[in-house]
Coordinates of C-alpha atoms in Angstrom, one line a residue:
M7 CA 0.0 0.0 0.0
A8 CA 1.2 3.5 -0.7
A9 CA 2.2 5.7 2.2
L10 CA -0.6 7.9 3.5
G11 CA 0.6 11.5 3.2
L12 CA -1.9 13.0 5.7
A13 CA -0.7 11.0 8.7
A14 CA 1.5 13.7 10.2
G15 CA -1.2 15.3 12.2
A16 CA -0.9 18.9 10.9
C17 CA -3.9 21.2 11.5
T18 CA -5.9 22.6 8.7
T19 CA -7.2 26.0 7.9
S20 CA -10.8 27.4 7.9
A21 CA -13.2 26.5 5.2
D22 CA -12.9 28.0 1.8
A23 CA -16.7 28.3 1.1
G24 CA -17.5 27.8 -2.5
N25 CA -20.8 28.4 -4.1
E26 CA -21.0 25.4 -6.4
G27 CA -22.9 23.1 -4.0
Q28 CA -26.4 21.8 -4.5
A29 CA -29.2 24.3 -3.8
A30 CA -32.1 21.9 -3.4
A31 CA -33.9 22.0 -0.1
T32 CA -34.9 18.8 1.8
G33 CA -37.2 17.9 4.6
G34 CA -34.4 18.6 7.1
A35 CA -34.8 21.6 9.3
A36 CA -31.5 23.1 8.3
A37 CA -32.5 23.2 4.6
S38 CA -36.2 24.1 5.0
G39 CA -35.8 27.4 3.3
P40 CA -37.9 30.5 3.8
T41 CA -40.7 30.6 6.4
S42 CA -43.9 29.7 4.5
Q43 CA -46.9 32.1 4.3
P44 CA -50.4 30.8 5.1
P45 CA -51.7 28.7 2.1
E46 CA -54.7 29.7 0.1
H47 CA -56.3 26.3 0.9
L48 CA -56.0 23.7 3.6
E49 CA -52.8 21.6 3.4
A50 CA -51.9 18.4 5.3
E51 CA -48.6 16.5 5.7
V52 CA -47.3 13.8 8.0
L53 CA -44.9 15.4 10.6
S54 CA -43.7 12.4 12.6
S55 CA -42.3 10.3 9.7
R56 CA -42.5 10.0 6.0
A57 CA -46.1 9.3 5.0
E58 CA -45.1 5.9 3.7
D59 CA -43.3 5.0 6.9
V60 CA -45.9 5.3 9.6
T61 CA -45.7 2.5 12.2
G62 CA -47.9 1.3 15.1
G63 CA -51.1 2.8 13.8
D64 CA -50.3 6.4 15.1
T65 CA -49.1 9.5 13.3
V66 CA -48.9 13.2 13.8
V67 CA -50.3 15.2 10.9
Q68 CA -49.6 18.9 10.4
V69 CA -52.5 20.9 9.1
R70 CA -51.7 24.3 7.5
L71 CA -54.6 26.7 7.7
P72 CA -55.4 29.5 5.4
A73 CA -55.5 33.0 6.9
G74 CA -58.5 33.6 9.0
L75 CA -59.4 29.9 9.5
A76 CA -59.6 28.8 13.1
A77 CA -58.3 25.4 14.2
D78 CA -61.6 24.4 15.8
A79 CA -63.3 24.8 12.4
V80 CA -61.2 21.9 11.0
T81 CA -62.0 18.2 11.4
V82 CA -59.4 15.5 10.7
T83 CA -60.5 11.9 10.0
A84 CA -59.0 8.7 8.8
D85 CA -61.0 6.7 6.3
A86 CA -60.1 3.4 7.9
T87 CA -61.8 4.3 11.2
G88 CA -64.0 7.2 10.6
E89 CA -62.9 8.7 13.9
A90 CA -62.4 12.4 14.1
F91 CA -59.2 13.9 15.7
P92 CA -59.0 17.4 17.0
V93 CA -56.5 20.0 15.6
E94 CA -54.2 21.3 18.4
V95 CA -51.4 23.8 18.5
D96 CA -48.0 22.3 19.4
R97 CA -45.2 24.1 21.3
T98 CA -43.8 25.6 18.1
G99 CA -47.1 27.0 17.0
R100 CA -47.9 24.4 14.4
H101 CA -51.4 23.0 14.0
V102 CA -51.3 19.3 14.4
A103 CA -53.7 16.3 14.7
R104 CA -52.6 13.1 16.5
V105 CA -54.2 10.3 14.5
S106 CA -54.4 6.8 15.9
G107 CA -56.0 3.5 15.2
L108 CA -54.7 3.1 11.6
P109 CA -54.7 -0.5 10.3
D110 CA -51.6 -1.9 8.5
G111 CA -51.5 -0.8 4.9
S112 CA -52.8 2.3 3.2
S113 CA -55.1 4.9 4.7
T114 CA -56.3 8.3 3.7
I115 CA -56.3 11.0 6.3
T116 CA -58.5 14.0 5.4
A117 CA -58.7 17.5 6.9
V118 CA -62.0 19.3 6.2
A119 CA -63.0 22.9 7.0
G120 CA -66.5 24.1 7.6
D121 CA -66.6 25.8 4.2
G122 CA -65.9 22.5 2.5
D123 CA -62.2 23.2 1.9
R124 CA -60.2 19.9 2.3
A125 CA -56.8 18.4 2.2
T126 CA -55.8 14.7 2.1
V127 CA -52.7 12.8 2.8
E128 CA -52.1 9.1 1.9
V129 CA -50.2 7.1 4.5
T130 CA -48.9 3.6 4.8
N131 CA -48.9 2.0 8.2
H132 CA -46.5 -0.9 9.2
P133 CA -46.0 -3.0 12.3
T134 CA -43.7 -1.6 14.9
T135 CA -41.4 -4.6 14.4
G136 CA -40.7 -3.4 10.8
P137 CA -39.4 -3.6 8.3
L138 CA -40.0 -0.4 6.4
F139 CA -37.3 -0.2 3.8
S140 CA -34.4 -2.3 4.9
G141 CA -35.7 -5.5 3.3
P142 CA -36.7 -8.9 4.8
H143 CA -35.7 -9.4 8.4
L144 CA -32.4 -11.1 9.0
P145 CA -32.4 -13.9 11.6
M146 CA -32.4 -12.7 15.2
P147 CA -32.2 -15.8 17.5
V148 CA -30.7 -13.8 20.4
C149 CA -32.9 -11.3 22.3
S150 CA -31.6 -8.7 24.8
T151 CA -34.8 -7.6 26.6
D152 CA -34.0 -9.4 29.8
L153 CA -30.5 -8.0 29.9
Y154 CA -31.8 -4.4 29.8
G155 CA -34.6 -4.9 32.4
L156 CA -37.5 -5.4 30.1
G157 CA -38.1 -9.0 31.0
E158 CA -38.3 -12.0 28.7
P159 CA -39.3 -11.3 25.1
L160 CA -43.0 -11.4 24.2
D161 CA -42.6 -12.9 20.8
E162 CA -40.0 -14.1 18.2
D163 CA -39.4 -10.5 17.2
C164 CA -37.9 -9.8 20.7
S165 CA -40.8 -7.4 21.6
A166 CA -41.2 -6.2 25.1
T167 CA -43.5 -4.0 27.2
T168 CA -42.4 -0.4 27.2
S169 CA -40.9 0.8 30.5
I170 CA -40.6 4.3 31.9
R171 CA -38.1 4.8 34.7
W172 CA -36.8 7.9 36.4
K173 CA -33.3 8.9 37.6
Y174 CA -32.1 12.0 39.4
L175 CA -28.8 13.9 39.4
S176 CA -27.6 14.0 43.0
T177 CA -25.6 16.9 44.5
D178 CA -22.5 14.7 44.2
G179 CA -22.9 14.7 40.4
E180 CA -24.1 11.1 40.1
L181 CA -27.2 9.9 38.2
K182 CA -29.1 7.7 40.6
P183 CA -32.3 5.6 40.2
L184 CA -35.5 7.3 41.4
D185 CA -37.9 4.6 42.4
D186 CA -40.6 6.9 43.6
P187 CA -40.7 10.1 41.4
S188 CA -43.5 11.5 43.4
T189 CA -41.1 12.1 46.3
L190 CA -38.0 14.2 45.8
P191 CA -34.8 13.0 47.3
T192 CA -33.1 15.4 49.7
D193 CA -29.9 15.3 47.6
V194 CA -31.4 16.1 44.2
E195 CA -29.5 18.7 42.1
T196 CA -31.4 21.6 40.5
I197 CA -31.4 22.7 36.8
G198 CA -29.4 25.8 36.4
E199 CA -31.2 29.1 37.2
T200 CA -34.6 27.5 37.0
K201 CA -34.0 25.7 40.3
L202 CA -36.2 22.9 39.0
P203 CA -35.3 19.4 40.2
F204 CA -32.9 17.6 38.0
I205 CA -35.0 14.6 37.3
V206 CA -34.5 12.5 34.2
R207 CA -37.1 10.3 32.5
Q208 CA -36.0 7.3 30.5
E209 CA -38.3 5.4 28.2
T210 CA -37.1 2.0 27.1
G211 CA -39.0 -0.2 24.7
T212 CA -38.7 -2.1 21.4
L213 CA -39.1 -0.8 17.9
N214 CA -37.9 -2.4 14.6
R215 CA -36.9 -5.4 16.8
G216 CA -34.2 -3.3 18.5
I217 CA -34.3 -1.9 22.0
Y218 CA -34.6 1.9 22.1
W219 CA -34.0 4.6 24.7
I220 CA -35.5 8.1 25.0
T221 CA -34.0 10.2 27.7
V222 CA -35.2 13.7 28.6
L223 CA -35.6 16.0 31.6
D224 CA -38.8 15.6 33.5
P225 CA -38.6 18.0 36.4
M226 CA -42.2 17.5 37.6
P227 CA -42.9 13.8 36.9
D228 CA -46.3 12.3 37.1
P229 CA -45.9 8.6 37.7
T230 CA -49.6 8.0 37.7
S231 CA -50.5 9.3 34.3
Q232 CA -46.8 9.1 33.0
Q233 CA -47.4 12.4 31.3
W234 CA -44.1 14.1 30.5
D235 CA -43.3 17.6 31.8
P236 CA -41.7 19.4 28.8
S237 CA -40.9 22.7 30.7
A238 CA -37.1 22.0 30.7
W239 CA -36.9 20.8 27.1
N240 CA -35.2 23.1 24.6
G241 CA -36.8 21.5 21.6
R242 CA -33.7 19.7 20.4
L243 CA -33.1 16.0 20.0
I244 CA -29.6 14.5 20.0
Y245 CA -29.6 11.1 18.3
E246 CA -26.7 8.9 19.4
F247 CA -25.0 6.3 17.3
G248 CA -22.7 3.6 18.6
G249 CA -19.5 2.3 17.0
G250 CA -18.0 -0.9 15.8
C251 CA -19.0 -2.9 12.7
G252 CA -20.4 -6.4 13.3
T253 CA -22.9 -9.0 12.3
S254 CA -24.3 -10.3 15.6
Y255 CA -27.7 -11.7 14.6
S256 CA -28.9 -10.4 17.9
Q257 CA -31.2 -7.7 19.3
G258 CA -28.0 -6.3 20.4
F259 CA -26.6 -3.9 22.9
K260 CA -25.5 -0.3 23.1
M261 CA -21.9 0.9 23.5
L262 CA -22.9 4.3 24.9
G263 CA -23.0 5.5 28.5
D264 CA -25.6 7.7 30.0
P265 CA -26.4 10.9 28.1
S266 CA -24.3 13.9 29.0
T267 CA -25.7 15.6 32.2
E268 CA -24.4 18.9 30.9
L269 CA -26.5 18.6 27.7
L270 CA -29.5 17.3 29.6
E271 CA -29.3 20.3 31.9
R272 CA -29.3 22.6 28.9
G273 CA -32.5 21.0 27.8
Y274 CA -31.5 18.5 25.1
A275 CA -33.4 15.2 24.7
F276 CA -31.5 12.0 23.7
A277 CA -32.5 8.9 21.7
T278 CA -30.8 5.8 20.4
S279 CA -31.5 2.1 19.7
T280 CA -29.4 -1.1 19.8
L281 CA -29.7 -1.1 16.0
N282 CA -27.9 2.2 15.9
T283 CA -24.9 0.5 17.4
F284 CA -22.9 -0.6 14.3
Q285 CA -21.3 -3.5 16.2
V286 CA -24.7 -5.1 16.4
A287 CA -25.4 -4.9 12.7
C288 CA -23.1 -3.1 10.3
N289 CA -26.0 -2.0 8.1
D290 CA -26.7 1.7 7.8
V291 CA -30.1 1.2 6.2
L292 CA -31.3 -0.8 9.2
S293 CA -29.9 2.0 11.4
A294 CA -31.8 4.6 9.3
E295 CA -35.0 2.7 9.6
S296 CA -34.6 2.5 13.4
V297 CA -33.9 6.3 13.5
S298 CA -37.2 6.8 11.6
M299 CA -39.2 4.7 14.0
V300 CA -37.6 6.1 17.2
K301 CA -38.1 9.7 16.0
E302 CA -41.7 8.9 15.2
R303 CA -42.1 7.5 18.7
F304 CA -40.6 10.7 20.1
A305 CA -42.9 12.9 18.0
E306 CA -46.0 11.0 19.0
G307 CA -45.2 10.5 22.7
Y308 CA -43.3 13.7 23.4
D309 CA -43.2 16.4 20.7
T310 CA -41.7 17.0 17.3
P311 CA -38.1 18.3 17.7
A312 CA -37.1 21.5 16.0
F313 CA -33.8 20.0 15.2
T314 CA -32.3 16.5 15.4
I315 CA -28.5 16.5 15.7
G316 CA -26.5 13.3 15.2
S317 CA -23.7 12.3 17.5
G318 CA -21.3 9.4 17.8
G319 CA -17.9 8.1 16.7
S320 CA -16.2 5.5 14.5
G321 CA -19.0 3.2 13.3
G322 CA -21.3 5.9 14.7
A323 CA -19.7 8.4 12.3
I324 CA -20.3 6.1 9.4
Q325 CA -24.0 5.9 10.2
Q326 CA -24.4 9.6 10.4
Y327 CA -22.7 10.2 7.1
L328 CA -24.7 7.6 5.2
I329 CA -28.1 8.5 6.8
A330 CA -27.5 12.1 5.9
Q331 CA -26.7 11.1 2.4
N332 CA -29.4 8.5 1.8
Y333 CA -32.2 9.6 4.0
P334 CA -32.5 13.4 3.9
G335 CA -34.5 14.9 6.7
L336 CA -33.8 12.4 9.4
L337 CA -30.8 14.3 10.7
D338 CA -30.5 18.1 10.6
A339 CA -26.9 18.3 11.5
I340 CA -24.2 15.7 12.4
S341 CA -21.1 15.6 14.6
P342 CA -19.2 12.4 13.4
A343 CA -16.2 11.8 15.7
L344 CA -13.3 9.4 14.9
P345 CA -14.7 9.5 11.4
F346 CA -14.8 6.8 8.8
P347 CA -16.7 7.7 5.6
D348 CA -18.5 4.3 5.2
A349 CA -17.9 0.6 5.9
I350 CA -17.6 -0.7 2.3
S351 CA -14.9 1.6 0.9
I352 CA -12.6 1.2 3.9
S353 CA -13.1 -2.6 4.1
G354 CA -10.4 -3.2 1.5
G355 CA -7.7 -1.6 3.6
V356 CA -8.9 -3.5 6.6
V357 CA -8.5 -6.8 4.8
D358 CA -5.1 -5.7 3.4
C359 CA -3.9 -5.4 7.0
A360 CA -4.9 -9.0 7.6
L361 CA -3.2 -10.2 4.4
L362 CA -0.1 -8.3 5.3
G363 CA -0.1 -9.8 8.8
D364 CA -0.3 -13.3 7.3
Y365 CA 2.6 -12.4 4.9
Y366 CA 4.7 -11.2 7.8
A367 CA 4.4 -14.7 9.3
T368 CA 6.0 -16.3 6.2
P369 CA 9.8 -16.7 6.0
D370 CA 10.1 -13.8 3.4
G371 CA 7.8 -11.6 5.5
A372 CA 9.4 -12.4 8.8
A373 CA 12.7 -11.1 7.4
L374 CA 11.4 -7.6 6.9
S375 CA 12.4 -5.0 9.5
E376 CA 10.0 -2.9 11.5
E377 CA 10.9 0.1 9.3
Q378 CA 10.1 -1.9 6.2
R379 CA 6.8 -3.1 7.5
T380 CA 5.8 0.4 8.6
A381 CA 6.5 1.7 5.1
I382 CA 4.7 -1.1 3.4
N383 CA 1.6 -0.7 5.6
G384 CA 1.5 3.0 5.0
H385 CA 0.6 4.0 8.6
L386 CA 2.6 5.9 11.3
T387 CA 3.3 2.6 13.1
T388 CA 2.7 -1.1 12.4
D389 CA 0.4 -1.2 15.4
T390 CA -2.4 0.3 13.2
C391 CA -2.5 -2.7 11.0
G392 CA -2.1 -4.9 14.0
M393 CA -5.2 -3.4 15.6
W394 CA -7.2 -3.8 12.4
D395 CA -6.0 -7.4 12.2
A396 CA -7.0 -8.1 15.9
T397 CA -10.4 -6.5 15.7
F398 CA -12.4 -6.0 12.5
A399 CA -10.3 -7.9 9.9
P400 CA -11.7 -11.3 11.1
I401 CA -15.1 -10.3 9.8
V402 CA -14.0 -11.9 6.5
D403 CA -14.3 -15.2 8.2
P404 CA -18.0 -16.3 8.2
S405 CA -17.3 -18.9 10.9
G406 CA -15.9 -16.4 13.3
P407 CA -17.4 -15.6 16.8
C408 CA -19.7 -12.8 15.5
T409 CA -18.1 -10.4 18.0
I410 CA -14.7 -9.0 18.8
P411 CA -13.1 -10.9 21.7
G412 CA -11.1 -7.9 22.7
L413 CA -14.1 -5.7 23.1
S414 CA -15.8 -8.4 25.1
A415 CA -12.9 -8.5 27.5
A416 CA -12.9 -4.7 27.8
G417 CA -16.6 -4.5 28.5
P418 CA -16.2 -2.6 31.8
L419 CA -14.6 0.2 29.9
I420 CA -17.5 0.6 27.5
G421 CA -20.6 2.3 28.7
G422 CA -24.0 0.9 28.0
L423 CA -23.1 -2.8 27.8
P424 CA -25.3 -5.1 30.0
D425 CA -23.7 -6.7 33.0
G426 CA -23.5 -10.0 31.0
G427 CA -21.4 -8.4 28.3
F428 CA -22.1 -8.9 24.6
P429 CA -25.1 -11.1 23.8
L430 CA -23.5 -13.9 21.8
L431 CA -24.9 -16.1 19.0
P432 CA -24.7 -19.8 20.1
R433 CA -21.8 -21.5 18.5
D434 CA -24.0 -24.2 17.0
E435 CA -25.9 -21.6 15.0
V436 CA -22.7 -20.2 13.3
Y437 CA -21.7 -21.3 9.8
D438 CA -19.1 -23.9 9.4
A439 CA -18.2 -25.1 5.9
E440 CA -18.0 -28.7 7.0
T441 CA -20.3 -29.2 10.0
N442 CA -22.9 -26.4 9.6
P443 CA -23.0 -25.2 6.0
D444 CA -26.5 -23.7 6.5
G445 CA -25.4 -21.7 9.6
L446 CA -25.4 -18.0 10.0
R447 CA -22.4 -16.2 8.4
C448 CA -20.9 -13.4 10.4
T449 CA -19.4 -11.2 7.7
L450 CA -19.9 -7.6 6.6
Q451 CA -21.5 -8.7 3.3
D452 CA -24.0 -11.0 5.1
S453 CA -25.2 -8.0 7.3
N454 CA -25.9 -6.2 4.0
V455 CA -27.3 -9.1 1.9
N456 CA -30.6 -7.3 1.3
L457 CA -28.7 -4.4 -0.2
I458 CA -26.0 -6.0 -2.3
G459 CA -27.7 -9.3 -3.1
T460 CA -26.5 -12.9 -3.3
D461 CA -24.0 -14.6 -5.5
P462 CA -25.9 -17.1 -7.7
E463 CA -22.9 -19.4 -7.8
T464 CA -22.4 -19.7 -4.1
G465 CA -25.8 -18.7 -2.7
F466 CA -23.9 -16.4 -0.2
A467 CA -24.0 -12.6 0.0
R468 CA -22.0 -10.8 -2.7
R469 CA -18.6 -9.5 -1.4
P470 CA -17.8 -6.0 -2.6
W471 CA -14.0 -6.3 -2.1
D472 CA -11.1 -7.3 -4.3
N473 CA -7.4 -6.7 -4.5
V474 CA -6.6 -7.4 -8.1
G475 CA -4.1 -4.8 -9.3
V476 CA -3.1 -3.6 -5.8
E477 CA 0.6 -3.0 -5.7
Y478 CA 1.5 -3.7 -2.1
G479 CA 4.5 -1.7 -0.8
L480 CA 4.7 0.6 -3.9
G481 CA 5.2 3.6 -1.6
A482 CA 8.0 1.8 0.3
L483 CA 9.6 0.8 -3.0
R484 CA 9.5 4.4 -4.4
D485 CA 10.9 5.7 -1.1
G486 CA 13.8 3.2 -1.3
V487 CA 12.8 1.4 1.9
I488 CA 12.4 -2.0 0.1
D489 CA 14.1 -3.2 -3.1
L490 CA 12.5 -4.5 -6.2
D491 CA 12.9 -8.2 -5.3
T492 CA 11.2 -7.6 -1.9
F493 CA 8.4 -5.8 -3.7
L494 CA 7.9 -8.6 -6.2
A495 CA 8.0 -11.3 -3.5
L496 CA 5.5 -9.4 -1.4
N497 CA 3.0 -9.1 -4.3
E498 CA 3.5 -12.6 -5.4
G499 CA 2.9 -14.0 -1.9
I500 CA 0.1 -11.7 -0.6
G501 CA -2.8 -13.7 -1.9
S502 CA -6.4 -13.1 -0.7
Y503 CA -9.3 -14.7 1.2
D504 CA -11.9 -16.9 -0.4
I505 CA -15.6 -16.6 0.4
D506 CA -15.1 -18.7 3.5
G507 CA -12.3 -16.6 4.8
N508 CA -9.5 -19.1 3.9
H509 CA -6.2 -17.5 2.8
V510 CA -5.6 -18.5 -0.8
A511 CA -2.8 -17.7 -3.3
E512 CA -5.1 -16.0 -5.9
R513 CA -6.1 -12.4 -5.6
A514 CA -9.8 -11.8 -5.0
E515 CA -11.9 -10.2 -7.7
A516 CA -15.3 -8.7 -7.2
D517 CA -17.7 -8.8 -10.2
E518 CA -18.8 -5.5 -11.7
D519 CA -22.4 -6.0 -10.7
T520 CA -21.5 -6.2 -7.0
I521 CA -19.4 -3.0 -7.1
R522 CA -22.0 -1.2 -9.2
T523 CA -24.7 -2.2 -6.7
A524 CA -22.6 -0.9 -3.7
Y525 CA -22.4 2.5 -5.3
A526 CA -25.9 2.6 -6.8
T527 CA -27.5 1.8 -3.4
G528 CA -25.6 4.4 -1.5
R529 CA -23.3 2.2 0.5
V530 CA -20.4 4.5 -0.4
T531 CA -20.4 8.1 0.6
D532 CA -20.3 10.4 -2.4
G533 CA -21.4 13.8 -1.0
S534 CA -25.0 13.5 -2.2
G535 CA -28.3 13.8 -0.4
D536 CA -28.0 16.1 2.7
L537 CA -24.2 15.8 3.0
R538 CA -23.8 19.2 1.3
R539 CA -26.9 20.8 2.8
I540 CA -26.6 20.3 6.6
P541 CA -24.0 21.6 9.1
I542 CA -21.3 19.0 9.8
I543 CA -18.5 19.2 12.4
S544 CA -16.2 16.2 12.2
V545 CA -14.1 15.6 15.4
N546 CA -10.9 13.8 14.7
V547 CA -8.9 12.6 17.7
W548 CA -5.1 12.4 17.0
T549 CA -4.1 8.9 18.1
D550 CA -2.1 7.8 15.0
D551 CA 1.1 7.4 17.1
Q552 CA -0.7 4.9 19.3
G553 CA -1.7 2.6 16.5
D554 CA -5.3 3.6 16.5
I555 CA -7.3 2.4 13.5
H556 CA -8.9 5.9 13.3
D557 CA -5.9 7.4 11.5
R558 CA -6.0 11.1 10.6
F559 CA -6.4 10.8 6.8
R560 CA -10.0 9.5 7.2
A561 CA -11.4 12.9 8.0
F562 CA -9.7 14.3 4.9
S563 CA -11.0 11.5 2.7
M564 CA -14.5 12.7 3.6
R565 CA -13.5 16.3 2.9
E566 CA -12.4 15.2 -0.6
R567 CA -15.7 13.6 -1.2
L568 CA -17.5 16.8 -0.2
R569 CA -15.4 19.3 -2.2
N570 CA -17.2 21.7 -4.5
P571 CA -16.8 21.1 -8.2
D572 CA -14.3 24.0 -8.4
G573 CA -12.1 22.3 -5.8
S574 CA -13.0 24.7 -2.9
N575 CA -13.9 23.4 0.5
P576 CA -17.7 22.9 1.2
P577 CA -19.3 25.6 3.4
N578 CA -20.9 23.1 5.7
H579 CA -18.1 20.7 6.7
M580 CA -15.6 21.5 9.4
I581 CA -12.8 19.3 10.8
W582 CA -11.8 19.7 14.4
T583 CA -8.7 17.9 15.6
R584 CA -8.3 17.1 19.3
G585 CA -5.8 15.3 21.5
L586 CA -6.9 12.1 23.3
P587 CA -8.9 13.4 26.3
D588 CA -7.4 12.7 29.7
G589 CA -8.5 9.4 31.2
S590 CA -9.5 8.1 27.8
N591 CA -8.1 5.0 26.0
L592 CA -8.0 3.2 22.7
V593 CA -10.8 0.8 23.8
Q594 CA -13.2 3.8 23.9
S595 CA -11.8 4.9 20.5
L596 CA -12.3 1.4 19.1
S597 CA -15.9 1.2 20.3
G598 CA -16.7 4.7 19.2
S599 CA -17.7 5.6 22.8
L600 CA -14.9 8.2 23.3
D601 CA -16.2 11.4 24.9
V602 CA -15.2 14.3 22.7
G603 CA -17.2 16.9 24.7
S604 CA -20.2 19.0 23.9
E605 CA -18.7 21.9 22.0
A606 CA -19.6 20.5 18.6
I607 CA -23.3 20.1 19.6
T608 CA -23.4 23.7 20.9
V609 CA -21.9 25.1 17.7
L610 CA -24.2 23.0 15.5
D611 CA -27.3 24.1 17.4
T612 CA -26.3 27.7 17.0
W613 CA -25.7 27.2 13.3
L614 CA -29.1 25.4 12.8
T615 CA -30.9 28.1 14.7
A616 CA -29.4 30.8 12.5
L617 CA -30.0 28.8 9.4
D618 CA -33.6 28.2 10.3
A619 CA -34.1 32.0 10.8
D620 CA -32.6 32.8 7.4
T621 CA -35.7 33.5 5.3
S622 CA -33.8 34.9 2.3
G623 CA -34.6 32.1 -0.2
D624 CA -30.9 32.1 -1.3
P625 CA -29.3 28.8 -2.3
I626 CA -28.6 26.5 0.7
E627 CA -24.8 26.8 0.3
V628 CA -25.1 30.6 0.5
R629 CA -27.2 30.4 3.6
L630 CA -24.9 27.8 5.2
E631 CA -21.9 30.1 4.8
R632 CA -23.8 33.2 5.8
T633 CA -25.1 31.7 9.0
R634 CA -21.9 29.8 10.0
P635 CA -20.9 30.7 13.6
D636 CA -17.4 32.0 14.1
E637 CA -16.5 28.8 16.0
A638 CA -17.4 26.7 13.0
I639 CA -14.0 26.6 11.4
D640 CA -11.4 23.9 10.9
N641 CA -9.2 23.9 14.0
C642 CA -6.8 21.9 16.0
I643 CA -6.5 21.8 19.8
T644 CA -3.9 19.6 21.6
A645 CA -4.7 17.5 24.7
D646 CA -3.1 20.3 26.7
G647 CA -5.4 22.9 25.2
E648 CA -3.0 24.5 22.8
R649 CA -4.7 25.8 19.7

């Protein structure tokens, strides 16, 4: 592999905002455009989800009223039930109707005014177990409901009864369980200047077969009615994404600790699902589908957020990028940390590290010096490939353990994992070419079989990876670190892995249909969708010298994909480089659970607020640049605070 020129850790300069980006608006708040005037006639649209992605028989419909028409003069009905639903005013001043009782399938919701004016919207309702758009359910023989306090699963889809529990922030700074929310503890902390009690409500349930969490301040809880007190909410939702990249065939786990008490105190709500942890299922479409369902639940049970800001690192960054690209409107801004652009395009380099590790175990490879191996690998140290080889590279083996042993051993360092550690697929259900050829295959491509299809020759998921034509060690040869004979021996002996993960002498070659499908279905980030239309602050933590897999050039590979056609930097994408926070470690980096602080969320919120208030009607790239806060620039701050 050629040496990577951006591994030196130098800081970059502020964005050169070009004006060649896309100008089309989307459903995302950040690109909503000018504030609309009252319509001439009634209008209706689904607010809680896309109209075709309603779940559970409930939906929130916004009714836009002509000037002079009172809300109580409008009746909203659903053809499937004939029931009438009142039009109410939500906290942002929108007129909404909360429709319930919809059957699975298509329904027509109609808003009618007394003068006969009407508006209709067609909706499609689905079961809360899904799927919506991710394709047929993959097997899920392992449920996690009991591990997260929801009891034994109610059905084969791992469903559970929804639970609402409360916690409180004590004066010693610890979140503690609050068994009786009707009685305030004597050591309860208060919320800022409001002096309201710092009580946190956490709803846990199942949607899309995953376990979800919604966490929000609830300063005056009512355990009898379970009605939420929204007085401390700032109208924003932070959607969290967990790291990794796995194929667990389980309901999963989360690799995220409790939400930030600092951000809770400032009024932010939080949401996530086990299927938003990439180590559970390295499938961004399944993750997007879960975001849609959980956000719908939040809109229906709490309120519709003004903005939804994505947060999370490593595999959590991949999800944010791909969801913003492929499902505009789900996320209004994103803060990908420890950023990788996507799973598919980086997988070749991951497998290369495994192949090189195998080669270094041969007599020719063992004769190479540390300097030569470092130059061949193309990283700052050989430990980077070593970490890839020990963690995610084994995902090429379909008979592997379906988890990362190192992460399991480091469970206490990863917030959010249940006491029992990672839920594991029973060994007798895992594929084995000889003893269990019909077993479950734990590879990246098998997690995405609905998206990339199956190989008609093998019946297995297509594999979008090859290494035909790769000249391993070319950079090292050009730099004079290895000679031509060493270069030729390396490339003759490197080989590849077959579909069962066996090391073979031949190079691997993916067919064109597989590669074309990976691009056509959006599995590779290309700067489309909302990626040029929403604020993005990517937080890169400098750990290259420690052998971290999150090497620095990844942030810049994303920058290259987002560049304007004239070569200038996009106005919406900032790269922040930080030192490894005190008390942090590479396990947290590896799992994507590293705490990079709240500054990016603060700046993104400021940016979104200004963008939403910009009613100029100018192209989105112009508005993004004009409303960009002073803090939203490329910058670099060391672990010691030096800028």
